[in-house]
Amino acid sequence: MKSRHRALFETLLRTFPRHFRREFGEGMRDTFAETYAEHRAKGRWRLSMFLCTTAVDMTASGLRERMKPSMPSAASHSGLGSSLVQDLRLAVRTLSRSPGFSAAVVLTLGMGIGGATALFSVVDGVLLRPLPYDEPDRLVQLWQQNGPDRRSSFSAANFADVEAASVSFEALAAYQAGTTPVALQGRVARVGVTAVSEGFFDVLRVEPVLGRGMLPEELASDAPVMVVDETFWRNELGADRDLDGLSARIGDRVYSIVGVLPERVAFPAGTGAWIPRTVSPLERRTGHNWQVVGRLAPDTNLETARAELGEIAAELKSRFGSDTAMTDVSAVPLHEQLVGRVRASLLILLGAAGFLLVVACANALSLLLSRSAAQSMEIAIRRAIGADRIRIVRHFLTEALVLCLAGAALGLILARFGVAGLLAIEPGNLPRSEGIGVDGVVLAFALTASFATAALLGLVTSTRAMGGRLHETLSEAGRTRSGGTRTQRVRSTLATLQVAMTFVLLVGTGLLVRSVMRLSAVDPGYRTSGVVVVDVFLPSTTVQGSPSDVARIRDALLEGARSIPGVSRVGLASVFPLGGRGSNGYFLVMDRPDQVQDLDDYERLSRDRTRLGEANYRAATTDYFRAMEIPLVRGRLFDERDGPEDIHAAVISESLAERQWPGEDPIGRYIQYGNMDADVRSFVIVGVVGDVRERGLDSDPLPTFYGNGMQRTAALRGSFSLVLVAEDPGAVAPAAQAALRRAAPDVPVRISTVEDLLSDSMAQRRFSLILLAAFAAVAVLLAVTGIYGVVSYLVTQQRREWAIRLALGASRASVLGRVLASGLGLIAIGLFLGAGVALSTTRVLQGLLFGIAPSDLPTLAAVAALLVATSLVASAVPAARATRIDPALAMRE
Amino acid sequence: MSSVEKADQPIPLSATDYHILMVLAEQDLYGYAIMKAVEEDSDGAVSPGIGSLYRMLARLTALGWVAEVPPPTSSAEEHRGRPRQYYRLTGEGRNVLRRESLRLDSVLQLARERKLLAGGSG
């Protein structure tokens, strides 16, 4: 059982009185454990439903048990306890007499508390909870710093030198994470496989739940052993407890599975299996292939470690000069590394949820105030016949408490579903999302929020109700309702506050809506519809094997794809835009194709900085550019002139041409890309093509170099993408899957459409947008009911005044206008306040916006207009009622 | 309040009480087993939550209809390192169960006479 679920049950158990827990607690825990196991086996959804219903059942039963008078409870013997129980019972009774009112308050608070709780549970799971490792604060991710703002993974040699020289770390380890086809019991699956160096498991300090970990000698010798993740073990290996003889094949290498690690430790995220790999210091210092994680030594802190790493890097730089790009080493706490990039947007959303909670509280307070104003006569009478002031305050507090607890219960249910919904629409880039859920901590948050709200609501309402002078209140009997104007003032203030907060939420939503609209209008530089994208993942035998193996698979897949009915063109590229893959690096401009014969020539020539350039390195076919409608700007694309024996042809993007050869013609230039893809043959530039926004619509096009994909097979090792032009991409996908499996049975493919990929690239913004919009929508609803309540109360209160005006000949239009004006007054103040808050807070949205300033006036104006219009509608209903007052009747009241 | 009234006037029983007593009439059971047996006997119509189940067990124990007993010697099983708490129907409980069953029987009889159920009155 997950510990947080156990903690949740323990918290729920506390709703029962102590004597009950003493007697039945153990049995209930056993029963929970057994029912839990039963529902867990039925899947996540059933388990969630079970936890929800158990939470409701336990809370309701526990509270009923506590309210039960006949049980000899410890609390009922003390005076305070018994009167508390009485107060609670009285509060429940009085509230149940006005079910409509109670439901409105509970619903309002439930939405506020639910929103805040849902977001809090995400923030708690992702940002607040420590990482699930021993002494997680000592874990650090290291980056090779190649200049002030450029960091990369480590080269093997640099890592080896840093590891040997550093004393600040108890353990340092390098790892390479990737996804690769793994053959298991006859099936091939794409699995996240992380190759780790010696010391990796010492850094994380994780122990297997089953079997054994990797032995030091296995780690040091690339032994064919594999440790798998618990989830992977359950899903792919059928939770077989007998690991003897279990094995998995990656390429032509067979690994024995020796142990299972607990699912909570999966690092890096998405890893299903770990294998040993030694770091070879013989690799060149310029290949940045290793990520590094370390555990600080017990007597060191991060600052000392950073200083030491800086010295080591400086020493290595002076020793190896231009052989290494490393100028410094940066060390980031692992927690920060994992969640840092989502912190801002999560806190923004939590802030938005906080605003919603404020709006909900203001609304609930407004409702309670109107009721307490109506009750003030009753309270005055109770006080006149000698009721204790404290007792009356307590009555209000208890009522507020009952309402808030009910609100919290509803809020928790909403939060439970809210979190499930949130995770469902979450684009998959939320780190640590497996830790998100409604648990004890979240429950405590919801309860704290509701107690705080109850205290606020109870105190304000009781002060209001008690505040009037006794004799005034009593003598006002039969005329206007007492406390009217004061209450009215407070309620107006609350309505103004709601409008202000709602305005801020709406402005945030508006800004995001406009950002997404602007983003959708950006031209990515390539065709955005009617294209099926097939990502092809080559087995690692092919990765290490000869280019002819790659060429064979490439040709088979191209052939297979062309045979699919409905596909009119098939292109191929080493990297498809939006995939986040692909490499970039330095190239050398040569005067003639054979100027570089070996790496020494390369080194010598690259000392001349004017010969060096940097660009994304890709390979593609002519049909790729045609399929993707990437325009040919100058020269030609690849054709029959570029045979296997000819010099490798290349085209470059416009931005590369402009940067490298401003005002000159790049066509005919010779390029050497060093050892980019283990092929050292030179290229000749034959054409210039349009720029594409490869990283997403919100990023600028990057200078890109495309080698001929039919010649430069080496650049396709590992993975590549096919693009299939089809009228109806959705219909082609299944046929593509089948045809490609026939063409290359061992090669897993992933099929998507370019629309899907574009949509995914905007998912983060859309996720924030959906949440903000949902909060704003609820806030608008609450604010509008708030305004409606205030104006409507005003009309009821001033019936006699309106009646006199009408009797004296005022036109109905002028009455309507005056009532509307009173509503508009509130809105105007609210908007003014809201604009102030919006201008000072929407700056935090900056990172989520695109092509729009946080203080964008059109957005502010549009949102204000929307809010004024809805508020006018809300005031119009009671205003119309004011014009229909019958003077004769109203005067007689 | 309500529980005191129920103690004075034991029947009619609530459906859940009736089912709990009914499953205990067959054998001594522990919490989870009672829950499953009640669910099974009632075809899923009665399915108390953990909190409700134990509240009822507490009440039935207080009424003296059900008693806590150590696990049967035949089942030497231990759960989480200690014996489970079993529940047994007391003589009084059996009495109440019989009276309620007779009442229900006469209700069914009535239902048959009024042609609500197949089978008729005789």
PDB file of C-alpha atoms in Angstrom, chain A residues 386-539:
ATOM      1  CA  GLY A 386     -29.984  37.220  29.103  1.00  0.00           C
ATOM      2  CA  ALA A 387     -28.165  35.001  26.601  1.00  0.00           C
ATOM      3  CA  ASP A 388     -24.429  34.878  27.007  1.00  0.00           C
ATOM      4  CA  ARG A 389     -22.565  36.954  24.379  1.00  0.00           C
ATOM      5  CA  ILE A 390     -19.828  34.349  24.098  1.00  0.00           C
ATOM      6  CA  ARG A 391     -22.443  31.689  23.543  1.00  0.00           C
ATOM      7  CA  ILE A 392     -23.914  33.648  20.658  1.00  0.00           C
ATOM      8  CA  VAL A 393     -20.499  34.232  19.058  1.00  0.00           C
ATOM      9  CA  ARG A 394     -19.858  30.533  19.486  1.00  0.00           C
ATOM     10  CA  HIS A 395     -23.099  29.737  17.771  1.00  0.00           C
ATOM     11  CA  PHE A 396     -22.024  31.744  14.732  1.00  0.00           C
ATOM     12  CA  LEU A 397     -18.566  30.218  14.779  1.00  0.00           C
ATOM     13  CA  THR A 398     -19.937  26.687  14.963  1.00  0.00           C
ATOM     14  CA  GLU A 399     -22.364  27.377  12.153  1.00  0.00           C
ATOM     15  CA  ALA A 400     -19.529  28.687  10.027  1.00  0.00           C
ATOM     16  CA  LEU A 401     -17.431  25.677  11.010  1.00  0.00           C
ATOM     17  CA  VAL A 402     -20.132  23.208   9.987  1.00  0.00           C
ATOM     18  CA  LEU A 403     -20.557  24.983   6.656  1.00  0.00           C
ATOM     19  CA  CYS A 404     -16.808  25.135   6.053  1.00  0.00           C
ATOM     20  CA  LEU A 405     -16.273  21.489   6.956  1.00  0.00           C
ATOM     21  CA  ALA A 406     -19.051  20.495   4.598  1.00  0.00           C
ATOM     22  CA  GLY A 407     -17.433  22.786   2.029  1.00  0.00           C
ATOM     23  CA  ALA A 408     -14.084  21.118   2.669  1.00  0.00           C
ATOM     24  CA  ALA A 409     -15.619  17.656   2.260  1.00  0.00           C
ATOM     25  CA  LEU A 410     -17.157  18.713  -1.051  1.00  0.00           C
ATOM     26  CA  GLY A 411     -13.915  20.470  -1.943  1.00  0.00           C
ATOM     27  CA  LEU A 412     -11.929  17.300  -1.311  1.00  0.00           C
ATOM     28  CA  ILE A 413     -14.204  15.296  -3.569  1.00  0.00           C
ATOM     29  CA  LEU A 414     -13.943  17.987  -6.240  1.00  0.00           C
ATOM     30  CA  ALA A 415     -10.182  18.089  -5.726  1.00  0.00           C
ATOM     31  CA  ARG A 416      -9.935  14.313  -6.104  1.00  0.00           C
ATOM     32  CA  PHE A 417     -11.687  14.480  -9.455  1.00  0.00           C
ATOM     33  CA  GLY A 418      -9.972  17.758 -10.257  1.00  0.00           C
ATOM     34  CA  VAL A 419      -6.554  16.195  -9.787  1.00  0.00           C
ATOM     35  CA  ALA A 420      -7.508  13.190 -11.910  1.00  0.00           C
ATOM     36  CA  GLY A 421      -8.754  15.562 -14.615  1.00  0.00           C
ATOM     37  CA  LEU A 422      -5.663  17.683 -14.296  1.00  0.00           C
ATOM     38  CA  LEU A 423      -3.377  14.718 -14.755  1.00  0.00           C
ATOM     39  CA  ALA A 424      -5.462  13.587 -17.698  1.00  0.00           C
ATOM     40  CA  ILE A 425      -5.041  16.866 -19.574  1.00  0.00           C
ATOM     41  CA  GLU A 426      -1.506  17.406 -18.359  1.00  0.00           C
ATOM     42  CA  PRO A 427       0.735  17.286 -21.425  1.00  0.00           C
ATOM     43  CA  GLY A 428       3.176  14.864 -19.825  1.00  0.00           C
ATOM     44  CA  ASN A 429       5.873  17.350 -19.019  1.00  0.00           C
ATOM     45  CA  LEU A 430       5.037  17.686 -15.359  1.00  0.00           C
ATOM     46  CA  PRO A 431       7.898  16.033 -13.476  1.00  0.00           C
ATOM     47  CA  ARG A 432       7.189  13.762 -10.478  1.00  0.00           C
ATOM     48  CA  SER A 433       3.523  13.619 -11.415  1.00  0.00           C
ATOM     49  CA  GLU A 434       3.364  10.077 -10.021  1.00  0.00           C
ATOM     50  CA  GLY A 435       3.552  11.620  -6.534  1.00  0.00           C
ATOM     51  CA  ILE A 436       0.434  13.748  -7.007  1.00  0.00           C
ATOM     52  CA  GLY A 437      -2.684  12.794  -5.119  1.00  0.00           C
ATOM     53  CA  VAL A 438      -5.031  13.751  -2.336  1.00  0.00           C
ATOM     54  CA  ASP A 439      -3.312  12.436   0.786  1.00  0.00           C
ATOM     55  CA  GLY A 440      -2.869  13.294   4.466  1.00  0.00           C
ATOM     56  CA  VAL A 441      -0.903  16.471   3.781  1.00  0.00           C
ATOM     57  CA  VAL A 442      -3.463  17.648   1.268  1.00  0.00           C
ATOM     58  CA  LEU A 443      -6.280  16.747   3.658  1.00  0.00           C
ATOM     59  CA  ALA A 444      -4.546  18.788   6.339  1.00  0.00           C
ATOM     60  CA  PHE A 445      -4.294  21.671   3.880  1.00  0.00           C
ATOM     61  CA  ALA A 446      -8.007  21.500   3.075  1.00  0.00           C
ATOM     62  CA  LEU A 447      -8.920  21.315   6.762  1.00  0.00           C
ATOM     63  CA  THR A 448      -6.632  24.223   7.635  1.00  0.00           C
ATOM     64  CA  ALA A 449      -8.102  26.252   4.797  1.00  0.00           C
ATOM     65  CA  SER A 450     -11.614  25.485   5.987  1.00  0.00           C
ATOM     66  CA  PHE A 451     -10.869  26.207   9.667  1.00  0.00           C
ATOM     67  CA  ALA A 452      -9.299  29.525   8.727  1.00  0.00           C
ATOM     68  CA  THR A 453     -12.291  30.328   6.539  1.00  0.00           C
ATOM     69  CA  ALA A 454     -14.677  29.290   9.309  1.00  0.00           C
ATOM     70  CA  ALA A 455     -12.909  31.519  11.825  1.00  0.00           C
ATOM     71  CA  LEU A 456     -13.080  34.458   9.433  1.00  0.00           C
ATOM     72  CA  LEU A 457     -16.711  33.901   8.462  1.00  0.00           C
ATOM     73  CA  GLY A 458     -17.848  33.187  12.040  1.00  0.00           C
ATOM     74  CA  LEU A 459     -16.136  36.194  13.567  1.00  0.00           C
ATOM     75  CA  VAL A 460     -17.248  38.665  10.925  1.00  0.00           C
ATOM     76  CA  THR A 461     -20.861  37.492  10.956  1.00  0.00           C
ATOM     77  CA  SER A 462     -21.130  37.401  14.733  1.00  0.00           C
ATOM     78  CA  THR A 463     -19.522  40.822  15.110  1.00  0.00           C
ATOM     79  CA  ARG A 464     -21.973  42.156  12.567  1.00  0.00           C
ATOM     80  CA  ALA A 465     -24.942  40.553  14.236  1.00  0.00           C
ATOM     81  CA  MET A 466     -23.873  41.613  17.741  1.00  0.00           C
ATOM     82  CA  GLY A 467     -22.651  45.032  16.728  1.00  0.00           C
ATOM     83  CA  GLY A 468     -25.982  46.923  16.777  1.00  0.00           C
ATOM     84  CA  ARG A 469     -27.291  48.580  19.889  1.00  0.00           C
ATOM     85  CA  LEU A 470     -29.793  46.352  21.538  1.00  0.00           C
ATOM     86  CA  HIS A 471     -32.599  48.843  22.005  1.00  0.00           C
ATOM     87  CA  GLU A 472     -32.187  50.220  18.472  1.00  0.00           C
ATOM     88  CA  THR A 473     -32.431  46.817  16.975  1.00  0.00           C
ATOM     89  CA  LEU A 474     -35.473  45.969  19.032  1.00  0.00           C
ATOM     90  CA  SER A 475     -37.198  49.265  18.363  1.00  0.00           C
ATOM     91  CA  GLU A 476     -36.639  48.901  14.645  1.00  0.00           C
ATOM     92  CA  ALA A 477     -38.862  45.866  14.746  1.00  0.00           C
ATOM     93  CA  GLY A 478     -41.395  45.823  12.025  1.00  0.00           C
ATOM     94  CA  ARG A 479     -39.668  48.451   9.947  1.00  0.00           C
ATOM     95  CA  THR A 480     -36.572  47.906   7.956  1.00  0.00           C
ATOM     96  CA  ARG A 481     -34.410  44.996   8.817  1.00  0.00           C
ATOM     97  CA  SER A 482     -31.823  46.083  11.320  1.00  0.00           C
ATOM     98  CA  GLY A 483     -28.116  46.290  10.604  1.00  0.00           C
ATOM     99  CA  GLY A 484     -29.180  46.886   7.016  1.00  0.00           C
ATOM    100  CA  THR A 485     -26.978  49.730   5.954  1.00  0.00           C
ATOM    101  CA  ARG A 486     -23.887  48.474   7.742  1.00  0.00           C
ATOM    102  CA  THR A 487     -24.322  44.985   6.390  1.00  0.00           C
ATOM    103  CA  GLN A 488     -25.037  46.465   2.998  1.00  0.00           C
ATOM    104  CA  ARG A 489     -21.766  48.355   3.124  1.00  0.00           C
ATOM    105  CA  VAL A 490     -19.788  45.246   4.019  1.00  0.00           C
ATOM    106  CA  ARG A 491     -21.520  43.259   1.305  1.00  0.00           C
ATOM    107  CA  SER A 492     -20.807  45.968  -1.237  1.00  0.00           C
ATOM    108  CA  THR A 493     -17.163  45.879  -0.262  1.00  0.00           C
ATOM    109  CA  LEU A 494     -17.162  42.110  -0.661  1.00  0.00           C
ATOM    110  CA  ALA A 495     -18.784  42.341  -4.086  1.00  0.00           C
ATOM    111  CA  THR A 496     -16.156  44.885  -5.114  1.00  0.00           C
ATOM    112  CA  LEU A 497     -13.425  42.546  -3.894  1.00  0.00           C
ATOM    113  CA  GLN A 498     -14.923  39.690  -5.903  1.00  0.00           C
ATOM    114  CA  VAL A 499     -15.079  41.794  -9.037  1.00  0.00           C
ATOM    115  CA  ALA A 500     -11.457  42.835  -8.545  1.00  0.00           C
ATOM    116  CA  MET A 501     -10.180  39.286  -8.065  1.00  0.00           C
ATOM    117  CA  THR A 502     -12.283  37.965 -10.928  1.00  0.00           C
ATOM    118  CA  PHE A 503     -10.926  40.707 -13.128  1.00  0.00           C
ATOM    119  CA  VAL A 504      -7.372  39.593 -12.387  1.00  0.00           C
ATOM    120  CA  LEU A 505      -8.210  35.953 -13.200  1.00  0.00           C
ATOM    121  CA  LEU A 506      -9.963  36.983 -16.395  1.00  0.00           C
ATOM    122  CA  VAL A 507      -7.068  39.170 -17.488  1.00  0.00           C
ATOM    123  CA  GLY A 508      -4.677  36.231 -16.950  1.00  0.00           C
ATOM    124  CA  THR A 509      -6.962  33.993 -18.972  1.00  0.00           C
ATOM    125  CA  GLY A 510      -7.367  36.627 -21.674  1.00  0.00           C
ATOM    126  CA  LEU A 511      -3.621  37.066 -21.994  1.00  0.00           C
ATOM    127  CA  LEU A 512      -3.116  33.331 -22.367  1.00  0.00           C
ATOM    128  CA  VAL A 513      -5.945  33.017 -24.881  1.00  0.00           C
ATOM    129  CA  ARG A 514      -4.380  35.738 -27.006  1.00  0.00           C
ATOM    130  CA  SER A 515      -0.935  34.145 -26.661  1.00  0.00           C
ATOM    131  CA  VAL A 516      -2.241  30.804 -27.883  1.00  0.00           C
ATOM    132  CA  MET A 517      -4.062  32.530 -30.755  1.00  0.00           C
ATOM    133  CA  ARG A 518      -0.931  34.403 -31.787  1.00  0.00           C
ATOM    134  CA  LEU A 519       1.093  31.255 -31.486  1.00  0.00           C
ATOM    135  CA  SER A 520      -1.321  29.320 -33.689  1.00  0.00           C
ATOM    136  CA  ALA A 521      -0.966  32.026 -36.313  1.00  0.00           C
ATOM    137  CA  VAL A 522       2.818  31.664 -36.500  1.00  0.00           C
ATOM    138  CA  ASP A 523       4.086  30.150 -39.745  1.00  0.00           C
ATOM    139  CA  PRO A 524       6.334  27.251 -38.753  1.00  0.00           C
ATOM    140  CA  GLY A 525       7.927  27.210 -42.195  1.00  0.00           C
ATOM    141  CA  TYR A 526       6.491  23.834 -43.140  1.00  0.00           C
ATOM    142  CA  ARG A 527       3.196  22.211 -44.010  1.00  0.00           C
ATOM    143  CA  THR A 528       0.967  21.736 -40.953  1.00  0.00           C
ATOM    144  CA  SER A 529      -1.719  19.396 -42.213  1.00  0.00           C
ATOM    145  CA  GLY A 530      -2.112  16.225 -44.197  1.00  0.00           C
ATOM    146  CA  VAL A 531       1.171  14.729 -43.034  1.00  0.00           C
ATOM    147  CA  VAL A 532       1.656  11.503 -41.121  1.00  0.00           C
ATOM    148  CA  VAL A 533       4.899  11.372 -39.153  1.00  0.00           C
ATOM    149  CA  VAL A 534       6.477   7.996 -38.499  1.00  0.00           C
ATOM    150  CA  ASP A 535       9.291   7.949 -35.956  1.00  0.00           C
ATOM    151  CA  VAL A 536      11.510   4.945 -36.526  1.00  0.00           C
ATOM    152  CA  PHE A 537      13.695   3.559 -33.745  1.00  0.00           C
ATOM    153  CA  LEU A 538      16.524   1.363 -34.913  1.00  0.00           C
ATOM    154  CA  PRO A 539      17.714  -1.510 -32.734  1.00  0.00           C
TER     155      PRO A 539
END
